[in-house]
Every structure is written in structure tokens, then in C-alpha cells.
Amino acid sequence: MSALTHGSLWQWKRLRVELLLALFVIVLAGPVVHEYRAQQASRYVLTAAMWDHGTIRIDRYAAVDPPVLGIDRAVRDGHTYSDKAPLQPVLAIPFYALYRVAGGEPATEARYDEHLGLWWVTLWMATIPAAALAVLTYRLTRRFAPEPSLRATVAMFLGSILFPFSMLLFGHVMGALLLFSAFALLAGDPHSTGRLVAAGMFAGAAVAAEYTAAVGVIVLMGYAGWRLRGRVGWFLLGGLPAAAGLAWYHWAAFGTPLTHPYRFSAFNDVTTEARGFFDIFSGLRAQHLVDLFFDGRGFLMASPIVILGLSGLVMIMRRGSSHEVRAVAITSLVMFGAFLLIPVFWANPWGGDSPGPRYMLPAFAFLAIGVAAAWQRIALWARAATAYSVLVMAAASFTDPLLSDEA
């Protein structure tokens, strides 16, 4: 067999594994239809408003009875807007349009269960991005730990809140995909100008899909600056289109390019006056840090695979075979630590009724490399942590991942 034929066969086998991995995620998460709730509604009706009425105002959805819009909204000058990042609702327009052209009911119709339109949009805006994220995670992990890379990727996906949120119309999975795409480009050939600009484009888009991804973008800027120093400008240049689009949306909806929609939303008590930027945070709460690890929804109790991933990253950082490997491990640990700050300073560390700290979701894909390292060195503990985490997250995913404490 020629070298070319052997290389082509190896490429085909790798592609087949990636396709099967993506199909696995889609088949597992795709058929699930969860209840229509406030977070999903805010995104869904913004897509509907843009397609059905050509506007970013969602006044008509706030006024209908029975209600189709919950507490996740912002009010300014008598008009109602979504308080979510706009990229995901914008990208959902062609899929919502196809649903409407096929005879789907408008978003003004209240349907809390078996909502076909919500399922269809969720499939394209959460489930398929989750499948793409799993493939990308597997690709990067395989570079550093080929043998356990597939099971580490599957374990991290099924054993963390990546799994339940692949079935919900939130922005976290899409933000995670875009942020991890930027990291994968930087971790490849960071000296390529094209890759640097593309990484910046993905990073900027991540923030436009989920505001909290900005924390991860700061970490990636540090990573690019550490490895490239003077060339980090290309990374920043790539982020300009997304920044410009986000600024325009904020200007059109909230009066200035830098006004965050949460400044007009107090959730249960919607306000018509902008709050201070830092009012959306609660201040440092050490108890939240304890809860994130030891509460019933914390890492040790609900998804110990997160602890496994962190342990593996420490192992790589201390014993990594190359500077590149150690740099990836250090950056992944810093990424986790950066996202950990969000629930520590947020009033509700879980972001509502999530089975884990949902604002941290983009950081979990970065732990897969650590999980792979742990599978190589502490296989027994890795199997136990994986089995337990998958059991808990499967229970959350296939019942009600947003079940409140009072339910």
C-alpha cells in the first residue's frame, strides 16, 4: 500500500469517527423536547419578531394572553426587547422561517409543551452546535492524547452540563463552540495570520452569542499575547466585525453601543431605567465557591468528572511532554478559573434552576484534555467519576434540567 493510500485510509477512518461522534450527540439529544420557558422564550420570540415583523422589538409577545414571554426581557422607553445576546436568534432566522413556511404556528401562540417550533430551532441552535463542539473537542484532545481522546470527549460531554444544555435553547453551547473554535485555531499554528484573524472572528462571535463568553475571550487574548506578543493585533482585528454588529444592536435597542441589556432588566422586577453596569453582580460571595464544589448541584456531588479534568490538567502542566502541551493545559486551567469567577460574583451561582453552574459551561470543553490525561494515569478513578457523572447528567437531561428546588 502506497503512503498516499495509507494516509487517505487513515483520514477516512478519522472522519468516520468524527461523523459517528456527531451523529451520536444528535441522536441522543435531538429527539428531546423540553418545556417552553422564559429563557428559551426570550430567544425564540426575538427570532420570530425579526422574521415575522422585521423588528427587534418584542412588544407584541409581551402583550399577548396567555403569555408567551417570561421574565427574561428588557424594557426601554416603553418598548420590550430580549435581554439575551443577539447572534443565536439571528442565526435561527432561516430555520424559523422554514418552520413558518411549512405551516408552523406563529410565536404569538402559547404552547408550553410539545412545542414543535421550539424543538426545531433548538435542534439547529443548540443540539447541532453541541455535536460540532464534541467533534472539535475530540480533534484537539487527540493531538495530545490519541488513545483515550474519544472516550474522554464522550465522558466530558455526557458527564457535564454540556449534555442537558444541548437540549435547551440557551446561548451557552453555541458560545462554547465559538470560543473553543478560537482556542483550537490558536493552539494549532498561531503564527499564521489567517488563523489569528479567524480565531478573533470566532472569539468575537462567541460574545455575540453569549455575553459571558467575554471572560473566555480575555483569557484567549492573554494566551495569544503570551505566545505571539506583537501579533495579537491580528486576533483583535478578527473580532471587530462581531463587535461592530453587537454595538449596532445595543445602539438600536438600548440607546448606546456599550449599554448591556441586563442594565434594563431586573428579571422579576423589570425596570425602565438603566442600572449601573456592576449592579448585575452581587459582590464576592465565598459561600458560592463552597457551593460550586460541595452543594448538591456542585462538581463533587453532580459532576465529579469536572474534578477529574482539573486533576488531569495539573498532571499535564507538571509533566507535559512539550512547552505547547503545557501551554494548552495552563490556558485551560486559567479558562476554568476565569469562568469560576462568574458564579462566585453572581447572585445565583447556578444561573437559575440549572443542574450546574450554567455560566461556566464554555469552560467544560477545555477540561477534556485533562480527562484524557486522567484516563491514562488514574484509570480506575476516571471510570468511577465518568459513570457517576453520566448517570446524574442523564437523569437531569431526560427529566427536567431546569427543575427548581420548590418543584
mmCIF file of C-alpha atoms in Angstrom:
data_model
loop_
_atom_site.group_PDB
_atom_site.id
_atom_site.type_symbol
_atom_site.label_atom_id
_atom_site.label_comp_id
_atom_site.label_asym_id
_atom_site.label_seq_id
_atom_site.Cartn_x
_atom_site.Cartn_y
_atom_site.Cartn_z
ATOM 1 C CA MET A 1 0.000 0.000 0.000
ATOM 2 C CA SER A 2 1.411 3.360 -1.005
ATOM 3 C CA ALA A 3 1.980 6.095 1.554
ATOM 4 C CA LEU A 4 -0.716 8.176 -0.157
ATOM 5 C CA THR A 5 -3.269 5.351 0.039
ATOM 6 C CA HIS A 6 -2.390 4.653 3.669
ATOM 7 C CA GLY A 7 -2.749 8.348 4.515
ATOM 8 C CA SER A 8 -6.110 8.558 2.750
ATOM 9 C CA LEU A 9 -7.369 5.484 4.615
ATOM 10 C CA TRP A 10 -6.277 6.957 7.949
ATOM 11 C CA GLN A 11 -8.008 10.249 7.112
ATOM 12 C CA TRP A 12 -11.199 8.387 6.222
ATOM 13 C CA LYS A 13 -11.155 6.426 9.488
ATOM 14 C CA ARG A 14 -10.694 9.633 11.459
ATOM 15 C CA LEU A 15 -13.508 11.324 9.567
ATOM 16 C CA ARG A 16 -15.770 8.334 10.152
ATOM 17 C CA VAL A 17 -15.165 8.518 13.900
ATOM 18 C CA GLU A 18 -15.965 12.240 13.888
ATOM 19 C CA LEU A 19 -19.159 11.710 11.898
ATOM 20 C CA LEU A 20 -20.268 8.927 14.239
ATOM 21 C CA LEU A 21 -19.492 11.118 17.242
ATOM 22 C CA ALA A 22 -21.592 13.969 15.840
ATOM 23 C CA LEU A 23 -24.406 11.562 14.982
ATOM 24 C CA PHE A 24 -24.242 10.091 18.492
ATOM 25 C CA VAL A 25 -24.801 13.507 20.064
ATOM 26 C CA ILE A 26 -27.609 14.418 17.667
ATOM 27 C CA VAL A 27 -29.440 11.094 18.069
ATOM 28 C CA LEU A 28 -29.115 11.205 21.838
ATOM 29 C CA ALA A 29 -30.111 14.830 22.403
ATOM 30 C CA GLY A 30 -32.051 15.734 19.271
ATOM 31 C CA PRO A 31 -35.393 13.990 19.928
ATOM 32 C CA VAL A 32 -35.880 15.585 23.363
ATOM 33 C CA VAL A 33 -38.442 18.397 23.623
ATOM 34 C CA HIS A 34 -38.380 20.311 26.901
ATOM 35 C CA GLU A 35 -40.935 22.730 28.262
ATOM 36 C CA TYR A 36 -41.159 26.252 26.833
ATOM 37 C CA ARG A 37 -39.774 28.598 29.495
ATOM 38 C CA ALA A 38 -38.624 32.166 29.971
ATOM 39 C CA GLN A 39 -35.005 31.837 28.762
ATOM 40 C CA GLN A 40 -35.971 29.948 25.620
ATOM 41 C CA ALA A 41 -38.901 32.291 25.025
ATOM 42 C CA SER A 42 -36.729 35.414 25.054
ATOM 43 C CA ARG A 43 -34.564 33.999 22.269
ATOM 44 C CA TYR A 44 -37.355 32.366 20.303
ATOM 45 C CA VAL A 45 -39.598 35.439 20.118
ATOM 46 C CA LEU A 46 -36.687 37.668 19.053
ATOM 47 C CA THR A 47 -36.140 35.358 16.076
ATOM 48 C CA ALA A 48 -39.878 35.428 15.392
ATOM 49 C CA ALA A 49 -40.057 39.224 15.633
ATOM 50 C CA MET A 50 -37.234 39.660 13.135
ATOM 51 C CA TRP A 51 -38.725 37.233 10.611
ATOM 52 C CA ASP A 52 -42.452 37.777 11.054
ATOM 53 C CA HIS A 53 -42.408 41.529 11.692
ATOM 54 C CA GLY A 54 -38.989 42.867 10.678
ATOM 55 C CA THR A 55 -38.157 44.325 14.095
ATOM 56 C CA ILE A 56 -36.024 43.631 17.152
ATOM 57 C CA ARG A 57 -38.798 44.841 19.445
ATOM 58 C CA ILE A 58 -40.811 42.079 21.052
ATOM 59 C CA ASP A 59 -43.668 44.231 22.413
ATOM 60 C CA ARG A 60 -46.424 42.127 20.845
ATOM 61 C CA TYR A 61 -45.144 38.968 22.562
ATOM 62 C CA ALA A 62 -45.161 40.687 25.950
ATOM 63 C CA ALA A 63 -48.778 41.739 25.446
ATOM 64 C CA VAL A 64 -50.487 38.501 24.376
ATOM 65 C CA ASP A 65 -52.598 36.404 26.748
ATOM 66 C CA PRO A 66 -51.880 33.632 27.599
ATOM 67 C CA PRO A 67 -48.290 34.851 27.860
ATOM 68 C CA VAL A 68 -45.539 33.657 25.550
ATOM 69 C CA LEU A 69 -42.781 35.779 27.115
ATOM 70 C CA GLY A 70 -41.479 35.423 30.663
ATOM 71 C CA ILE A 71 -39.196 37.447 32.914
ATOM 72 C CA ASP A 72 -36.174 37.357 30.601
ATOM 73 C CA ARG A 73 -36.709 40.676 28.857
ATOM 74 C CA ALA A 74 -35.504 44.259 28.892
ATOM 75 C CA VAL A 75 -37.723 47.352 28.766
ATOM 76 C CA ARG A 76 -36.596 50.748 27.469
ATOM 77 C CA ASP A 77 -38.690 53.783 26.514
ATOM 78 C CA GLY A 78 -41.885 51.740 26.686
ATOM 79 C CA HIS A 79 -40.640 49.014 24.338
ATOM 80 C CA THR A 80 -39.704 45.444 25.170
ATOM 81 C CA TYR A 81 -36.555 43.719 23.920
ATOM 82 C CA SER A 82 -34.846 40.421 24.540
ATOM 83 C CA ASP A 83 -32.139 40.686 27.179
ATOM 84 C CA LYS A 84 -30.102 37.937 25.502
ATOM 85 C CA ALA A 85 -27.139 38.198 23.163
ATOM 86 C CA PRO A 86 -28.469 38.525 19.597
ATOM 87 C CA LEU A 87 -26.321 36.219 17.440
ATOM 88 C CA GLN A 88 -28.126 32.978 18.180
ATOM 89 C CA PRO A 89 -31.610 34.439 17.455
ATOM 90 C CA VAL A 90 -30.248 35.976 14.231
ATOM 91 C CA LEU A 91 -28.719 32.678 13.070
ATOM 92 C CA ALA A 92 -32.017 30.938 13.860
ATOM 93 C CA ILE A 93 -33.974 33.076 11.366
ATOM 94 C CA PRO A 94 -33.695 30.739 8.321
ATOM 95 C CA PHE A 95 -34.742 27.715 10.389
ATOM 96 C CA TYR A 96 -37.671 29.536 11.972
ATOM 97 C CA ALA A 97 -38.609 30.825 8.526
ATOM 98 C CA LEU A 98 -38.607 27.284 7.127
ATOM 99 C CA TYR A 99 -40.831 26.191 10.010
ATOM 100 C CA ARG A 100 -43.280 29.035 9.303
ATOM 101 C CA VAL A 101 -43.298 28.423 5.545
ATOM 102 C CA ALA A 102 -44.076 24.767 6.267
ATOM 103 C CA GLY A 103 -47.169 25.846 8.201
ATOM 104 C CA GLY A 104 -45.770 26.234 11.708
ATOM 105 C CA GLU A 105 -47.732 28.422 14.095
ATOM 106 C CA PRO A 106 -46.516 31.951 14.912
ATOM 107 C CA ALA A 107 -44.659 32.646 18.155
ATOM 108 C CA THR A 108 -47.654 34.587 19.493
ATOM 109 C CA GLU A 109 -49.433 31.258 20.050
ATOM 110 C CA ALA A 110 -48.878 29.972 23.580
ATOM 111 C CA ARG A 111 -47.674 26.377 23.599
ATOM 112 C CA TYR A 112 -45.756 25.305 26.688
ATOM 113 C CA ASP A 113 -45.430 21.592 25.927
ATOM 114 C CA GLU A 114 -44.705 19.744 22.679
ATOM 115 C CA HIS A 115 -43.649 22.983 21.001
ATOM 116 C CA LEU A 116 -42.558 21.877 17.527
ATOM 117 C CA GLY A 117 -41.115 25.275 16.586
ATOM 118 C CA LEU A 118 -39.044 25.438 19.770
ATOM 119 C CA TRP A 119 -37.751 21.902 19.172
ATOM 120 C CA TRP A 120 -36.810 22.692 15.562
ATOM 121 C CA VAL A 121 -34.922 25.864 16.425
ATOM 122 C CA THR A 122 -33.262 24.184 19.431
ATOM 123 C CA LEU A 123 -32.055 21.341 17.223
ATOM 124 C CA TRP A 124 -30.185 23.768 14.969
ATOM 125 C CA MET A 125 -29.108 26.309 17.562
ATOM 126 C CA ALA A 126 -28.105 24.005 20.474
ATOM 127 C CA THR A 127 -28.016 20.305 19.568
ATOM 128 C CA ILE A 128 -26.081 20.548 16.317
ATOM 129 C CA PRO A 129 -23.624 23.094 17.805
ATOM 130 C CA ALA A 130 -23.138 20.614 20.667
ATOM 131 C CA ALA A 131 -22.311 17.893 18.127
ATOM 132 C CA ALA A 132 -19.838 20.209 16.406
ATOM 133 C CA LEU A 133 -18.280 21.084 19.759
ATOM 134 C CA ALA A 134 -17.869 17.380 20.580
ATOM 135 C CA VAL A 135 -16.070 16.787 17.266
ATOM 136 C CA LEU A 136 -13.812 19.807 17.734
ATOM 137 C CA THR A 137 -13.014 18.774 21.305
ATOM 138 C CA TYR A 138 -12.138 15.280 20.108
ATOM 139 C CA ARG A 139 -9.835 16.688 17.400
ATOM 140 C CA LEU A 140 -7.881 18.856 19.808
ATOM 141 C CA THR A 141 -7.727 16.203 22.526
ATOM 142 C CA ARG A 142 -6.498 13.612 20.018
ATOM 143 C CA ARG A 143 -3.461 15.795 19.280
ATOM 144 C CA PHE A 144 -2.264 15.453 22.857
ATOM 145 C CA ALA A 145 -3.681 12.078 23.958
ATOM 146 C CA PRO A 146 -4.671 9.996 20.897
ATOM 147 C CA GLU A 147 -5.622 6.746 22.615
ATOM 148 C CA PRO A 148 -8.129 7.994 25.251
ATOM 149 C CA SER A 149 -9.299 11.062 23.303
ATOM 150 C CA LEU A 150 -12.639 9.650 22.125
ATOM 151 C CA ARG A 151 -13.792 8.286 25.474
ATOM 152 C CA ALA A 152 -12.562 11.429 27.236
ATOM 153 C CA THR A 153 -14.616 13.592 24.860
ATOM 154 C CA VAL A 154 -17.741 11.472 25.264
ATOM 155 C CA ALA A 155 -17.273 11.362 29.032
ATOM 156 C CA MET A 156 -16.894 15.136 29.297
ATOM 157 C CA PHE A 157 -19.937 15.737 27.121
ATOM 158 C CA LEU A 158 -22.259 13.253 28.832
ATOM 159 C CA GLY A 159 -20.943 13.866 32.347
ATOM 160 C CA SER A 160 -21.235 17.663 32.467
ATOM 161 C CA ILE A 161 -23.981 20.200 31.870
ATOM 162 C CA LEU A 162 -22.957 20.239 28.221
ATOM 163 C CA PHE A 163 -25.387 17.318 27.899
ATOM 164 C CA PRO A 164 -28.617 18.843 29.246
ATOM 165 C CA PHE A 165 -27.946 22.221 27.648
ATOM 166 C CA SER A 166 -27.585 20.615 24.222
ATOM 167 C CA MET A 167 -31.360 20.124 24.503
ATOM 168 C CA LEU A 168 -32.245 23.676 25.559
ATOM 169 C CA LEU A 169 -32.446 26.941 23.616
ATOM 170 C CA PHE A 170 -29.824 28.769 25.677
ATOM 171 C CA GLY A 171 -26.757 30.507 24.248
ATOM 172 C CA HIS A 172 -24.132 28.678 26.296
ATOM 173 C CA VAL A 173 -23.454 25.759 23.925
ATOM 174 C CA MET A 174 -23.139 27.996 20.875
ATOM 175 C CA GLY A 175 -20.897 30.371 22.826
ATOM 176 C CA ALA A 176 -18.804 27.389 23.937
ATOM 177 C CA LEU A 177 -18.453 26.136 20.353
ATOM 178 C CA LEU A 178 -17.301 29.510 19.053
ATOM 179 C CA LEU A 179 -14.913 30.109 21.960
ATOM 180 C CA PHE A 180 -13.380 26.638 21.670
ATOM 181 C CA SER A 181 -13.047 27.086 17.901
ATOM 182 C CA ALA A 182 -10.967 30.199 18.549
ATOM 183 C CA PHE A 183 -8.794 28.281 21.004
ATOM 184 C CA ALA A 184 -8.314 25.364 18.590
ATOM 185 C CA LEU A 185 -7.074 27.788 15.929
ATOM 186 C CA LEU A 186 -4.652 29.457 18.347
ATOM 187 C CA ALA A 187 -3.388 26.119 19.621
ATOM 188 C CA GLY A 188 -2.688 24.958 16.055
ATOM 189 C CA ASP A 189 -0.374 27.221 14.108
ATOM 190 C CA PRO A 190 -0.595 30.539 15.967
ATOM 191 C CA HIS A 191 1.946 32.137 13.621
ATOM 192 C CA SER A 192 -0.476 32.021 10.689
ATOM 193 C CA THR A 193 -2.033 35.440 10.181
ATOM 194 C CA GLY A 194 -5.144 33.878 8.671
ATOM 195 C CA ARG A 195 -5.654 31.608 11.670
ATOM 196 C CA LEU A 196 -5.169 34.517 14.052
ATOM 197 C CA VAL A 197 -7.805 36.606 12.292
ATOM 198 C CA ALA A 198 -10.185 33.628 12.132
ATOM 199 C CA ALA A 199 -9.640 32.950 15.835
ATOM 200 C CA GLY A 200 -10.538 36.553 16.585
ATOM 201 C CA MET A 201 -13.676 36.250 14.471
ATOM 202 C CA PHE A 202 -14.811 33.158 16.390
ATOM 203 C CA ALA A 203 -13.985 34.808 19.714
ATOM 204 C CA GLY A 204 -15.976 37.908 18.842
ATOM 205 C CA ALA A 205 -18.897 35.792 17.656
ATOM 206 C CA ALA A 206 -18.820 33.874 20.951
ATOM 207 C CA VAL A 207 -19.560 37.089 22.856
ATOM 208 C CA ALA A 208 -22.303 37.984 20.378
ATOM 209 C CA ALA A 209 -23.876 34.585 21.098
ATOM 210 C CA GLU A 210 -23.403 34.571 24.885
ATOM 211 C CA TYR A 211 -22.235 37.671 26.743
ATOM 212 C CA THR A 212 -20.394 35.762 29.474
ATOM 213 C CA ALA A 213 -18.037 34.336 26.814
ATOM 214 C CA ALA A 214 -16.224 37.677 27.099
ATOM 215 C CA VAL A 215 -14.438 36.194 30.114
ATOM 216 C CA GLY A 216 -13.024 33.451 27.903
ATOM 217 C CA VAL A 217 -12.042 35.906 25.188
ATOM 218 C CA ILE A 218 -9.899 37.798 27.698
ATOM 219 C CA VAL A 219 -8.121 34.523 28.520
ATOM 220 C CA LEU A 220 -7.542 33.805 24.824
ATOM 221 C CA MET A 221 -6.132 37.298 24.349
ATOM 222 C CA GLY A 222 -3.693 36.521 27.140
ATOM 223 C CA TYR A 223 -2.809 33.199 25.514
ATOM 224 C CA ALA A 224 -2.231 34.842 22.133
ATOM 225 C CA GLY A 225 -0.196 37.602 23.726
ATOM 226 C CA TRP A 226 1.886 35.085 25.682
ATOM 227 C CA ARG A 227 2.750 33.015 22.637
ATOM 228 C CA LEU A 228 2.869 35.720 19.966
ATOM 229 C CA ARG A 229 3.319 39.049 21.703
ATOM 230 C CA GLY A 230 3.254 41.674 18.935
ATOM 231 C CA ARG A 231 0.985 39.647 16.609
ATOM 232 C CA VAL A 232 -2.020 39.659 18.951
ATOM 233 C CA GLY A 233 -3.326 42.637 16.962
ATOM 234 C CA TRP A 234 -4.440 40.260 14.206
ATOM 235 C CA PHE A 235 -6.558 38.405 16.752
ATOM 236 C CA LEU A 236 -8.183 41.669 17.842
ATOM 237 C CA LEU A 237 -8.749 42.652 14.210
ATOM 238 C CA GLY A 238 -10.684 39.453 13.613
ATOM 239 C CA GLY A 239 -13.055 40.303 16.438
ATOM 240 C CA LEU A 240 -14.047 43.699 15.023
ATOM 241 C CA PRO A 241 -16.973 42.562 12.800
ATOM 242 C CA ALA A 242 -18.741 40.844 15.691
ATOM 243 C CA ALA A 243 -18.008 43.796 17.977
ATOM 244 C CA ALA A 244 -19.457 46.201 15.394
ATOM 245 C CA GLY A 245 -22.587 44.092 14.952
ATOM 246 C CA LEU A 246 -23.100 43.826 18.693
ATOM 247 C CA ALA A 247 -22.568 47.579 19.117
ATOM 248 C CA TRP A 248 -25.161 48.311 16.443
ATOM 249 C CA TYR A 249 -27.708 46.035 18.125
ATOM 250 C CA HIS A 250 -27.135 47.659 21.520
ATOM 251 C CA TRP A 251 -27.397 51.108 19.975
ATOM 252 C CA ALA A 252 -30.646 50.274 18.179
ATOM 253 C CA ALA A 253 -32.236 48.617 21.220
ATOM 254 C CA PHE A 254 -30.732 50.340 24.241
ATOM 255 C CA GLY A 255 -29.554 53.737 23.085
ATOM 256 C CA THR A 256 -25.758 53.395 23.170
ATOM 257 C CA PRO A 257 -23.297 50.873 21.702
ATOM 258 C CA LEU A 258 -21.938 49.908 25.128
ATOM 259 C CA THR A 259 -25.204 49.528 27.057
ATOM 260 C CA HIS A 260 -25.703 45.955 28.218
ATOM 261 C CA PRO A 261 -29.346 44.752 28.076
ATOM 262 C CA TYR A 262 -29.177 43.413 31.642
ATOM 263 C CA ARG A 263 -28.949 47.031 32.750
ATOM 264 C CA PHE A 264 -32.618 47.348 31.718
ATOM 265 C CA SER A 265 -33.745 44.066 33.231
ATOM 266 C CA ALA A 266 -34.205 43.256 36.886
ATOM 267 C CA PHE A 267 -35.806 39.936 35.870
ATOM 268 C CA ASN A 268 -38.721 39.588 38.301
ATOM 269 C CA ASP A 269 -38.933 43.388 38.597
ATOM 270 C CA VAL A 270 -38.330 44.794 35.119
ATOM 271 C CA THR A 271 -37.060 48.357 35.192
ATOM 272 C CA THR A 272 -37.340 51.123 32.612
ATOM 273 C CA GLU A 273 -34.185 52.877 33.802
ATOM 274 C CA ALA A 274 -30.689 51.580 33.175
ATOM 275 C CA ARG A 275 -28.955 50.220 36.225
ATOM 276 C CA GLY A 276 -25.244 50.591 36.811
ATOM 277 C CA PHE A 277 -23.129 48.012 34.984
ATOM 278 C CA PHE A 278 -21.861 46.381 38.163
ATOM 279 C CA ASP A 279 -25.341 46.223 39.673
ATOM 280 C CA ILE A 280 -25.918 42.988 37.786
ATOM 281 C CA PHE A 281 -23.332 41.359 40.066
ATOM 282 C CA SER A 282 -23.811 40.623 43.747
ATOM 283 C CA GLY A 283 -20.268 41.133 45.016
ATOM 284 C CA LEU A 284 -17.856 38.449 46.154
ATOM 285 C CA ARG A 285 -19.603 35.597 47.954
ATOM 286 C CA ALA A 286 -17.241 32.990 49.351
ATOM 287 C CA GLN A 287 -20.189 30.702 50.118
ATOM 288 C CA HIS A 288 -20.859 30.429 46.390
ATOM 289 C CA LEU A 289 -17.386 28.986 45.877
ATOM 290 C CA VAL A 290 -18.089 26.352 48.516
ATOM 291 C CA ASP A 291 -21.472 25.582 46.960
ATOM 292 C CA LEU A 292 -19.973 25.186 43.487
ATOM 293 C CA PHE A 293 -17.968 22.237 44.735
ATOM 294 C CA PHE A 294 -19.980 20.759 47.619
ATOM 295 C CA ASP A 295 -23.639 21.649 47.015
ATOM 296 C CA GLY A 296 -25.983 19.009 45.607
ATOM 297 C CA ARG A 297 -25.529 20.604 42.182
ATOM 298 C CA GLY A 298 -21.801 21.184 42.713
ATOM 299 C CA PHE A 299 -18.951 19.473 40.971
ATOM 300 C CA LEU A 300 -18.180 16.841 43.599
ATOM 301 C CA MET A 301 -21.812 15.831 44.012
ATOM 302 C CA ALA A 302 -23.238 16.185 40.494
ATOM 303 C CA SER A 303 -20.338 16.039 38.007
ATOM 304 C CA PRO A 304 -17.051 14.832 39.535
ATOM 305 C CA ILE A 305 -15.709 14.457 36.018
ATOM 306 C CA VAL A 306 -15.007 18.206 36.260
ATOM 307 C CA ILE A 307 -12.660 17.497 39.174
ATOM 308 C CA LEU A 308 -11.134 14.676 37.142
ATOM 309 C CA GLY A 309 -10.477 17.059 34.256
ATOM 310 C CA LEU A 310 -8.875 19.632 36.529
ATOM 311 C CA SER A 311 -6.639 16.946 38.063
ATOM 312 C CA GLY A 312 -5.568 15.797 34.615
ATOM 313 C CA LEU A 313 -4.701 19.335 33.549
ATOM 314 C CA VAL A 314 -2.499 19.725 36.630
ATOM 315 C CA MET A 315 -0.750 16.474 35.695
ATOM 316 C CA ILE A 316 -0.107 17.773 32.175
ATOM 317 C CA MET A 317 1.089 21.126 33.468
ATOM 318 C CA ARG A 318 3.628 19.419 35.736
ATOM 319 C CA ARG A 319 4.727 16.598 33.418
ATOM 320 C CA GLY A 320 3.770 17.718 29.933
ATOM 321 C CA SER A 321 5.930 16.399 27.117
ATOM 322 C CA SER A 322 6.409 19.787 25.472
ATOM 323 C CA HIS A 323 6.027 23.509 26.024
ATOM 324 C CA GLU A 324 2.998 23.520 23.698
ATOM 325 C CA VAL A 325 1.229 20.822 25.708
ATOM 326 C CA ARG A 326 1.882 22.616 28.996
ATOM 327 C CA ALA A 327 0.714 25.928 27.484
ATOM 328 C CA VAL A 328 -2.600 24.345 26.479
ATOM 329 C CA ALA A 329 -3.037 22.844 29.949
ATOM 330 C CA ILE A 330 -2.236 26.120 31.709
ATOM 331 C CA THR A 331 -4.605 28.058 29.453
ATOM 332 C CA SER A 332 -7.376 25.530 30.084
ATOM 333 C CA LEU A 333 -6.907 25.855 33.842
ATOM 334 C CA VAL A 334 -6.932 29.642 33.604
ATOM 335 C CA MET A 335 -10.076 29.433 31.460
ATOM 336 C CA PHE A 336 -11.809 27.376 34.132
ATOM 337 C CA GLY A 337 -10.694 29.771 36.857
ATOM 338 C CA ALA A 338 -11.898 32.786 34.874
ATOM 339 C CA PHE A 339 -15.359 31.318 34.345
ATOM 340 C CA LEU A 340 -15.459 30.283 38.001
ATOM 341 C CA LEU A 341 -15.492 33.981 38.909
ATOM 342 C CA ILE A 342 -18.883 34.496 37.260
ATOM 343 C CA PRO A 343 -20.993 32.353 39.626
ATOM 344 C CA VAL A 344 -18.905 33.499 42.589
ATOM 345 C CA PHE A 345 -19.925 37.109 41.883
ATOM 346 C CA TRP A 346 -23.438 36.351 40.580
ATOM 347 C CA ALA A 347 -26.481 36.480 42.860
ATOM 348 C CA ASN A 348 -27.458 32.917 41.902
ATOM 349 C CA PRO A 349 -24.371 30.781 41.222
ATOM 350 C CA TRP A 350 -26.378 28.295 39.145
ATOM 351 C CA GLY A 351 -27.940 30.914 36.894
ATOM 352 C CA GLY A 352 -31.447 29.878 37.950
ATOM 353 C CA ASP A 353 -32.588 26.259 38.178
ATOM 354 C CA SER A 354 -29.746 24.689 36.185
ATOM 355 C CA PRO A 355 -28.312 21.304 37.284
ATOM 356 C CA GLY A 356 -24.928 23.034 37.492
ATOM 357 C CA PRO A 357 -23.363 26.481 37.100
ATOM 358 C CA ARG A 358 -24.556 27.197 33.571
ATOM 359 C CA TYR A 359 -22.486 30.359 33.136
ATOM 360 C CA MET A 360 -19.407 28.134 33.375
ATOM 361 C CA LEU A 361 -20.482 25.817 30.571
ATOM 362 C CA PRO A 362 -17.992 27.128 27.946
ATOM 363 C CA ALA A 363 -15.118 26.172 30.251
ATOM 364 C CA PHE A 364 -16.006 22.475 30.394
ATOM 365 C CA ALA A 365 -14.890 21.573 26.863
ATOM 366 C CA PHE A 366 -11.416 22.806 27.864
ATOM 367 C CA LEU A 367 -11.283 20.061 30.508
ATOM 368 C CA ALA A 368 -11.452 17.185 28.016
ATOM 369 C CA ILE A 369 -7.680 17.141 27.570
ATOM 370 C CA GLY A 370 -7.332 16.791 31.335
ATOM 371 C CA VAL A 371 -9.886 13.970 31.380
ATOM 372 C CA ALA A 372 -7.839 12.161 28.710
ATOM 373 C CA ALA A 373 -4.688 12.527 30.824
ATOM 374 C CA ALA A 374 -6.540 11.192 33.862
ATOM 375 C CA TRP A 375 -7.739 8.169 31.889
ATOM 376 C CA GLN A 376 -4.110 7.373 31.145
ATOM 377 C CA ARG A 377 -2.822 7.708 34.729
ATOM 378 C CA ILE A 378 -5.705 7.065 37.132
ATOM 379 C CA ALA A 379 -7.990 4.904 35.028
ATOM 380 C CA LEU A 380 -9.979 3.399 37.917
ATOM 381 C CA TRP A 381 -10.920 6.808 39.334
ATOM 382 C CA ALA A 382 -11.643 8.039 35.831
ATOM 383 C CA ARG A 383 -14.116 5.222 35.194
ATOM 384 C CA ALA A 384 -15.872 5.815 38.506
ATOM 385 C CA ALA A 385 -16.116 9.597 38.059
ATOM 386 C CA THR A 386 -17.341 9.170 34.492
ATOM 387 C CA ALA A 387 -20.008 6.598 35.345
ATOM 388 C CA TYR A 388 -21.386 8.647 38.234
ATOM 389 C CA SER A 389 -21.340 11.955 36.312
ATOM 390 C CA VAL A 390 -23.049 10.460 33.273
ATOM 391 C CA LEU A 391 -25.772 8.914 35.468
ATOM 392 C CA VAL A 392 -26.536 12.229 37.184
ATOM 393 C CA MET A 393 -26.489 14.314 33.992
ATOM 394 C CA ALA A 394 -28.595 11.770 32.095
ATOM 395 C CA ALA A 395 -31.196 11.952 34.866
ATOM 396 C CA ALA A 396 -31.198 15.753 34.598
ATOM 397 C CA SER A 397 -31.294 15.728 30.794
ATOM 398 C CA PHE A 398 -34.146 13.278 30.283
ATOM 399 C CA THR A 399 -36.375 14.518 33.098
ATOM 400 C CA ASP A 400 -36.317 18.279 33.677
ATOM 401 C CA PRO A 401 -32.905 20.016 33.594
ATOM 402 C CA LEU A 402 -34.466 23.250 34.898
ATOM 403 C CA LEU A 403 -36.321 21.714 37.826
ATOM 404 C CA SER A 404 -36.492 24.232 40.685
ATOM 405 C CA ASP A 405 -35.846 23.479 44.320
ATOM 406 C CA GLU A 406 -39.509 24.095 45.049
ATOM 407 C CA ALA A 407 -40.811 21.632 42.447
#
